[in-house]
Amino acid sequence: MKTVLISQGTCCKSAGADRVLAAMERELSEVGLEAIVKTPGCHGFSEIDPVVVIEPDGILYAKVKAEDVPKIVQSLMDENRLAKGLYYRDPVTNEGIPYAQDIPFFNKQQRTILKNCGVLDPRDINDYMEAGGYRAVRKALLEMTPAQVVAEVKRSGLRGLGGAGFPTGKKWEMCAAAHGEIKYVICNADEGDPGSFQDRSILEGDPHAVLEGLILAGYAVGAQESYLYVRAEYPLAIKNLQIAIDQAKEKGFIGDDILGSGFKFDIKIFQGAGAFVCGEETALIQSLEGKRGMPYPRPPYPVIAGLHGKPTLIDNVKTLASVRWIINKGADWLASRGTETSKGTAVFSITGKVANCGLVEVPMGITMREIVFEIGGGVPGGKKFKAVQTGGPSGGCLPGALLDTAIDFDTLRAAGSMMGSGGMVVMDEDTCMVDTARYFLDFSLKESCGQCVPCRLGTMQMHEILTRITQGEGKMSDLDLLMELSEGVAKGSLCGLGKTAPNPVETTLRYFRDEYEAHINERRCPSRSCKALISYNINAEKCKGCSICLKACPVDAITGAKKEIHIIDGSKCTKCGICLDVCPDAFGAVECF
């Protein structure tokens, strides 16, 4: 019997996957065809949602609409028939590729953390257990001591995948050694980076993997209570997590005397209010205690004195979802992957000016070129690649000259960027790097809790300078001042938000200084992106007087009679660019300077 997988993650639903699911169930019933319909979480290839996968054949239909469903059902009734026209098409070659295993986006990845996403039903614990779920908990609790679990995680070389890259096993060892009868484990699921959605997809699509990691962590460090700190704007993730917790309790993986081992453990969900700074662990602890989410000085570190003053282990979603593989397959299995100092895999949300947007899981050490061009399909529309930003709004912007840089915690840091939460934004030739730095700094400025003066006022002053430069009012001395402020903000801020906020400014100054100088010295935006530095004109020799631009102009800035040369009134023009967009290619009369 065929199995029909229709992903129901938040991104899938927003593209109409729930309508496809309803149409599939209705069509199968009407034709009387028996098939198993499963609703897993997101498969990760968001660019082609909604997706329908037919197993065991591995046929993938992309961008499916409800009206396409009868065609797919007909193909199910004929073993040798495929629903032509619904395959994925490669954006570069335009080749139709019917099987998921042949699509470059998937076949160049190494999925372990994302392995179950898009495959298993997140609301069915039996589905997870049949795939080996909770085997690591059983092995650890019945065959290993807590110290052996810590030692195995430490030997694997796993580093925290939430951004900082601190050695996970060392953190577990410190918490296990901390004095105190009461200890806590917290899953930091406060994913706040714009453009990042890997934690949400894992929580929605494979919640039991995170729970299993929490249980293993609790057993290893001697904690009996844990919290899943999830932002409230992830309702589907919260819903699936609660279902998973309830099912795990029924199966005896959470509660008293788990599997007869004598180990007691409970997991609760805490909904955060969405402040970006609460991704910092001490601010998160304050929020959990009912206080305003603001960082506080360390030491003591949370592993010594965290939630309610008790030893507290805090790990990210992806880190916890990795642990069961270490226990099941052994530390050597993870240690054999990745680079010398960064083991295992990394999950990125690749977005921006790239053909294939979505979630990718790749081995540490892969190059940015492989991710952007081989998995991501390159820059669409024949545009040239300009830069890629890694690590979220506080990450650095790296140029094409660094495309062959191997990605891991240390090489990215050396290049001025960071792994961060796994955001990866691709930019093309039309992107202004000065305005990009201003945009990301604007995010950090607004998300600053305001506690530290360097962060609160330094980012504000830097933002004002960048705004002036994009408006053609900059001075060359501003560039030295920006570097001085960047150093002061990074050194004087208490938490990671302030320490990393200058990264976009520092890296754009380092790699794209010519763009800053063009804005200041020539009053020109090379990317023709900054409105204050561009102007539109109608070429009299090319204008045919078709009036298309005149009719489209929203502020009546264009004048001219039919079949006569049109003119743009600069005093009225808002530089929206609509006239350029609508001018027929055959004429090409509207020019942008």
PDB file of N, CA and C in Angstrom, residues 43-45 48 58 60 88 90 93 95-111 114 337 356 359-363 366 370-371 373-377:
ATOM      1  N   HIS A  43       9.447  19.252   5.621  1.00  0.00           N
ATOM      2  CA  HIS A  43      10.534  18.506   4.998  1.00  0.00           C
ATOM      3  C   HIS A  43      11.776  19.370   4.810  1.00  0.00           C
ATOM      4  N   GLY A  44      11.629  20.688   4.964  1.00  0.00           N
ATOM      5  CA  GLY A  44      12.766  21.591   4.898  1.00  0.00           C
ATOM      6  C   GLY A  44      12.917  22.377   3.614  1.00  0.00           C
ATOM      7  N   PHE A  45      12.381  21.878   2.494  1.00  0.00           N
ATOM      8  CA  PHE A  45      12.544  22.571   1.216  1.00  0.00           C
ATOM      9  C   PHE A  45      11.371  23.550   1.045  1.00  0.00           C
ATOM     10  N   ILE A  48       9.480  24.984  -2.279  1.00  0.00           N
ATOM     11  CA  ILE A  48       8.574  24.246  -3.153  1.00  0.00           C
ATOM     12  C   ILE A  48       7.324  23.763  -2.427  1.00  0.00           C
ATOM     13  N   GLY A  58       9.403   7.221  -3.244  1.00  0.00           N
ATOM     14  CA  GLY A  58      10.196   8.440  -3.098  1.00  0.00           C
ATOM     15  C   GLY A  58       9.881   9.485  -4.152  1.00  0.00           C
ATOM     16  N   LEU A  60       8.386  12.825  -5.512  1.00  0.00           N
ATOM     17  CA  LEU A  60       8.082  14.112  -4.871  1.00  0.00           C
ATOM     18  C   LEU A  60       7.386  15.027  -5.869  1.00  0.00           C
ATOM     19  N   TYR A  88       9.369  18.347  -9.277  1.00  0.00           N
ATOM     20  CA  TYR A  88      10.272  19.472  -9.003  1.00  0.00           C
ATOM     21  C   TYR A  88      11.079  19.774 -10.258  1.00  0.00           C
ATOM     22  N   ASP A  90      14.473  21.706 -11.657  1.00  0.00           N
ATOM     23  CA  ASP A  90      15.721  22.350 -11.252  1.00  0.00           C
ATOM     24  C   ASP A  90      15.738  23.791 -11.772  1.00  0.00           C
ATOM     25  N   THR A  93      18.712  24.078 -14.617  1.00  0.00           N
ATOM     26  CA  THR A  93      18.615  23.311 -15.867  1.00  0.00           C
ATOM     27  C   THR A  93      17.192  23.182 -16.376  1.00  0.00           C
ATOM     28  N   GLU A  95      15.293  20.974 -15.626  1.00  0.00           N
ATOM     29  CA  GLU A  95      15.032  19.540 -15.756  1.00  0.00           C
ATOM     30  C   GLU A  95      14.003  19.090 -14.716  1.00  0.00           C
ATOM     31  N   GLY A  96      13.028  18.290 -15.145  1.00  0.00           N
ATOM     32  CA  GLY A  96      12.058  17.745 -14.207  1.00  0.00           C
ATOM     33  C   GLY A  96      12.668  16.562 -13.475  1.00  0.00           C
ATOM     34  N   ILE A  97      12.606  16.568 -12.154  1.00  0.00           N
ATOM     35  CA  ILE A  97      13.209  15.496 -11.350  1.00  0.00           C
ATOM     36  C   ILE A  97      12.112  14.885 -10.476  1.00  0.00           C
ATOM     37  N   PRO A  98      11.668  13.676 -10.792  1.00  0.00           N
ATOM     38  CA  PRO A  98      10.523  13.104 -10.051  1.00  0.00           C
ATOM     39  C   PRO A  98      10.868  12.520  -8.681  1.00  0.00           C
ATOM     40  N   TYR A  99      12.116  12.110  -8.454  1.00  0.00           N
ATOM     41  CA  TYR A  99      12.436  11.410  -7.214  1.00  0.00           C
ATOM     42  C   TYR A  99      13.230  12.318  -6.254  1.00  0.00           C
ATOM     43  N   ALA A 100      12.804  12.319  -5.005  1.00  0.00           N
ATOM     44  CA  ALA A 100      13.425  13.208  -4.010  1.00  0.00           C
ATOM     45  C   ALA A 100      14.921  12.967  -3.886  1.00  0.00           C
ATOM     46  N   GLN A 101      15.332  11.708  -3.978  1.00  0.00           N
ATOM     47  CA  GLN A 101      16.746  11.365  -3.793  1.00  0.00           C
ATOM     48  C   GLN A 101      17.650  11.948  -4.881  1.00  0.00           C
ATOM     49  N   ASP A 102      17.036  12.358  -6.008  1.00  0.00           N
ATOM     50  CA  ASP A 102      17.837  12.909  -7.113  1.00  0.00           C
ATOM     51  C   ASP A 102      17.882  14.434  -7.104  1.00  0.00           C
ATOM     52  N   ILE A 103      17.140  15.063  -6.202  1.00  0.00           N
ATOM     53  CA  ILE A 103      17.099  16.528  -6.146  1.00  0.00           C
ATOM     54  C   ILE A 103      18.327  17.036  -5.399  1.00  0.00           C
ATOM     55  N   PRO A 104      19.140  17.893  -6.025  1.00  0.00           N
ATOM     56  CA  PRO A 104      20.385  18.355  -5.386  1.00  0.00           C
ATOM     57  C   PRO A 104      20.178  18.937  -3.995  1.00  0.00           C
ATOM     58  N   PHE A 105      19.056  19.602  -3.775  1.00  0.00           N
ATOM     59  CA  PHE A 105      18.804  20.204  -2.466  1.00  0.00           C
ATOM     60  C   PHE A 105      18.865  19.154  -1.359  1.00  0.00           C
ATOM     61  N   PHE A 106      18.368  17.941  -1.666  1.00  0.00           N
ATOM     62  CA  PHE A 106      18.335  16.891  -0.647  1.00  0.00           C
ATOM     63  C   PHE A 106      19.579  16.008  -0.692  1.00  0.00           C
ATOM     64  N   ASN A 107      19.999  15.601  -1.899  1.00  0.00           N
ATOM     65  CA  ASN A 107      21.018  14.543  -1.953  1.00  0.00           C
ATOM     66  C   ASN A 107      22.414  15.008  -1.565  1.00  0.00           C
ATOM     67  N   LYS A 108      22.629  16.302  -1.386  1.00  0.00           N
ATOM     68  CA  LYS A 108      23.939  16.774  -0.948  1.00  0.00           C
ATOM     69  C   LYS A 108      23.966  17.061   0.562  1.00  0.00           C
ATOM     70  N   GLN A 109      22.862  16.782   1.235  1.00  0.00           N
ATOM     71  CA  GLN A 109      22.821  17.006   2.679  1.00  0.00           C
ATOM     72  C   GLN A 109      23.181  15.721   3.437  1.00  0.00           C
ATOM     73  N   GLN A 110      23.554  15.874   4.705  1.00  0.00           N
ATOM     74  CA  GLN A 110      23.746  14.736   5.617  1.00  0.00           C
ATOM     75  C   GLN A 110      22.809  14.964   6.792  1.00  0.00           C
ATOM     76  N   ARG A 111      21.647  14.344   6.747  1.00  0.00           N
ATOM     77  CA  ARG A 111      20.629  14.625   7.752  1.00  0.00           C
ATOM     78  C   ARG A 111      20.666  13.644   8.918  1.00  0.00           C
ATOM     79  N   LEU A 114      17.743  16.551  11.322  1.00  0.00           N
ATOM     80  CA  LEU A 114      16.502  16.744  10.551  1.00  0.00           C
ATOM     81  C   LEU A 114      15.975  15.443   9.957  1.00  0.00           C
ATOM     82  N   ARG A 337      32.717  12.857  12.067  1.00  0.00           N
ATOM     83  CA  ARG A 337      32.126  13.819  11.127  1.00  0.00           C
ATOM     84  C   ARG A 337      32.617  15.223  11.443  1.00  0.00           C
ATOM     85  N   ASN A 356      16.938  28.079  -4.010  1.00  0.00           N
ATOM     86  CA  ASN A 356      16.303  27.080  -3.158  1.00  0.00           C
ATOM     87  C   ASN A 356      16.367  27.506  -1.699  1.00  0.00           C
ATOM     88  N   LEU A 359      15.644  24.626   4.797  1.00  0.00           N
ATOM     89  CA  LEU A 359      16.536  24.136   5.840  1.00  0.00           C
ATOM     90  C   LEU A 359      17.498  23.112   5.261  1.00  0.00           C
ATOM     91  N   VAL A 360      18.784  23.289   5.579  1.00  0.00           N
ATOM     92  CA  VAL A 360      19.768  22.328   5.105  1.00  0.00           C
ATOM     93  C   VAL A 360      20.609  21.874   6.289  1.00  0.00           C
ATOM     94  N   GLU A 361      20.928  20.581   6.293  1.00  0.00           N
ATOM     95  CA  GLU A 361      21.834  20.042   7.316  1.00  0.00           C
ATOM     96  C   GLU A 361      23.057  19.486   6.607  1.00  0.00           C
ATOM     97  N   VAL A 362      24.190  20.036   6.939  1.00  0.00           N
ATOM     98  CA  VAL A 362      25.425  19.701   6.226  1.00  0.00           C
ATOM     99  C   VAL A 362      26.533  19.408   7.232  1.00  0.00           C
ATOM    100  N   PRO A 363      27.540  18.644   6.818  1.00  0.00           N
ATOM    101  CA  PRO A 363      28.652  18.374   7.745  1.00  0.00           C
ATOM    102  C   PRO A 363      29.467  19.635   7.982  1.00  0.00           C
ATOM    103  N   ILE A 366      31.963  21.964   5.336  1.00  0.00           N
ATOM    104  CA  ILE A 366      31.508  22.188   3.967  1.00  0.00           C
ATOM    105  C   ILE A 366      31.744  23.660   3.624  1.00  0.00           C
ATOM    106  N   GLU A 370      29.439  25.424  -1.728  1.00  0.00           N
ATOM    107  CA  GLU A 370      28.639  24.203  -1.876  1.00  0.00           C
ATOM    108  C   GLU A 370      27.213  24.433  -1.395  1.00  0.00           C
ATOM    109  N   ILE A 371      27.070  25.145  -0.287  1.00  0.00           N
ATOM    110  CA  ILE A 371      25.717  25.380   0.231  1.00  0.00           C
ATOM    111  C   ILE A 371      24.933  26.322  -0.684  1.00  0.00           C
ATOM    112  N   PHE A 373      25.525  27.366  -3.915  1.00  0.00           N
ATOM    113  CA  PHE A 373      25.359  27.063  -5.331  1.00  0.00           C
ATOM    114  C   PHE A 373      24.932  25.620  -5.611  1.00  0.00           C
ATOM    115  N   GLU A 374      25.430  24.656  -4.859  1.00  0.00           N
ATOM    116  CA  GLU A 374      25.069  23.263  -5.148  1.00  0.00           C
ATOM    117  C   GLU A 374      23.764  22.866  -4.467  1.00  0.00           C
ATOM    118  N   ILE A 375      23.586  23.245  -3.217  1.00  0.00           N
ATOM    119  CA  ILE A 375      22.341  22.921  -2.507  1.00  0.00           C
ATOM    120  C   ILE A 375      21.314  24.027  -2.726  1.00  0.00           C
ATOM    121  N   GLY A 376      21.739  25.266  -2.613  1.00  0.00           N
ATOM    122  CA  GLY A 376      20.805  26.394  -2.751  1.00  0.00           C
ATOM    123  C   GLY A 376      20.462  26.745  -4.186  1.00  0.00           C
ATOM    124  N   GLY A 377      21.188  26.186  -5.145  1.00  0.00           N
ATOM    125  CA  GLY A 377      20.837  26.432  -6.544  1.00  0.00           C
ATOM    126  C   GLY A 377      21.360  27.758  -7.089  1.00  0.00           C
TER     127      GLY A 377
END
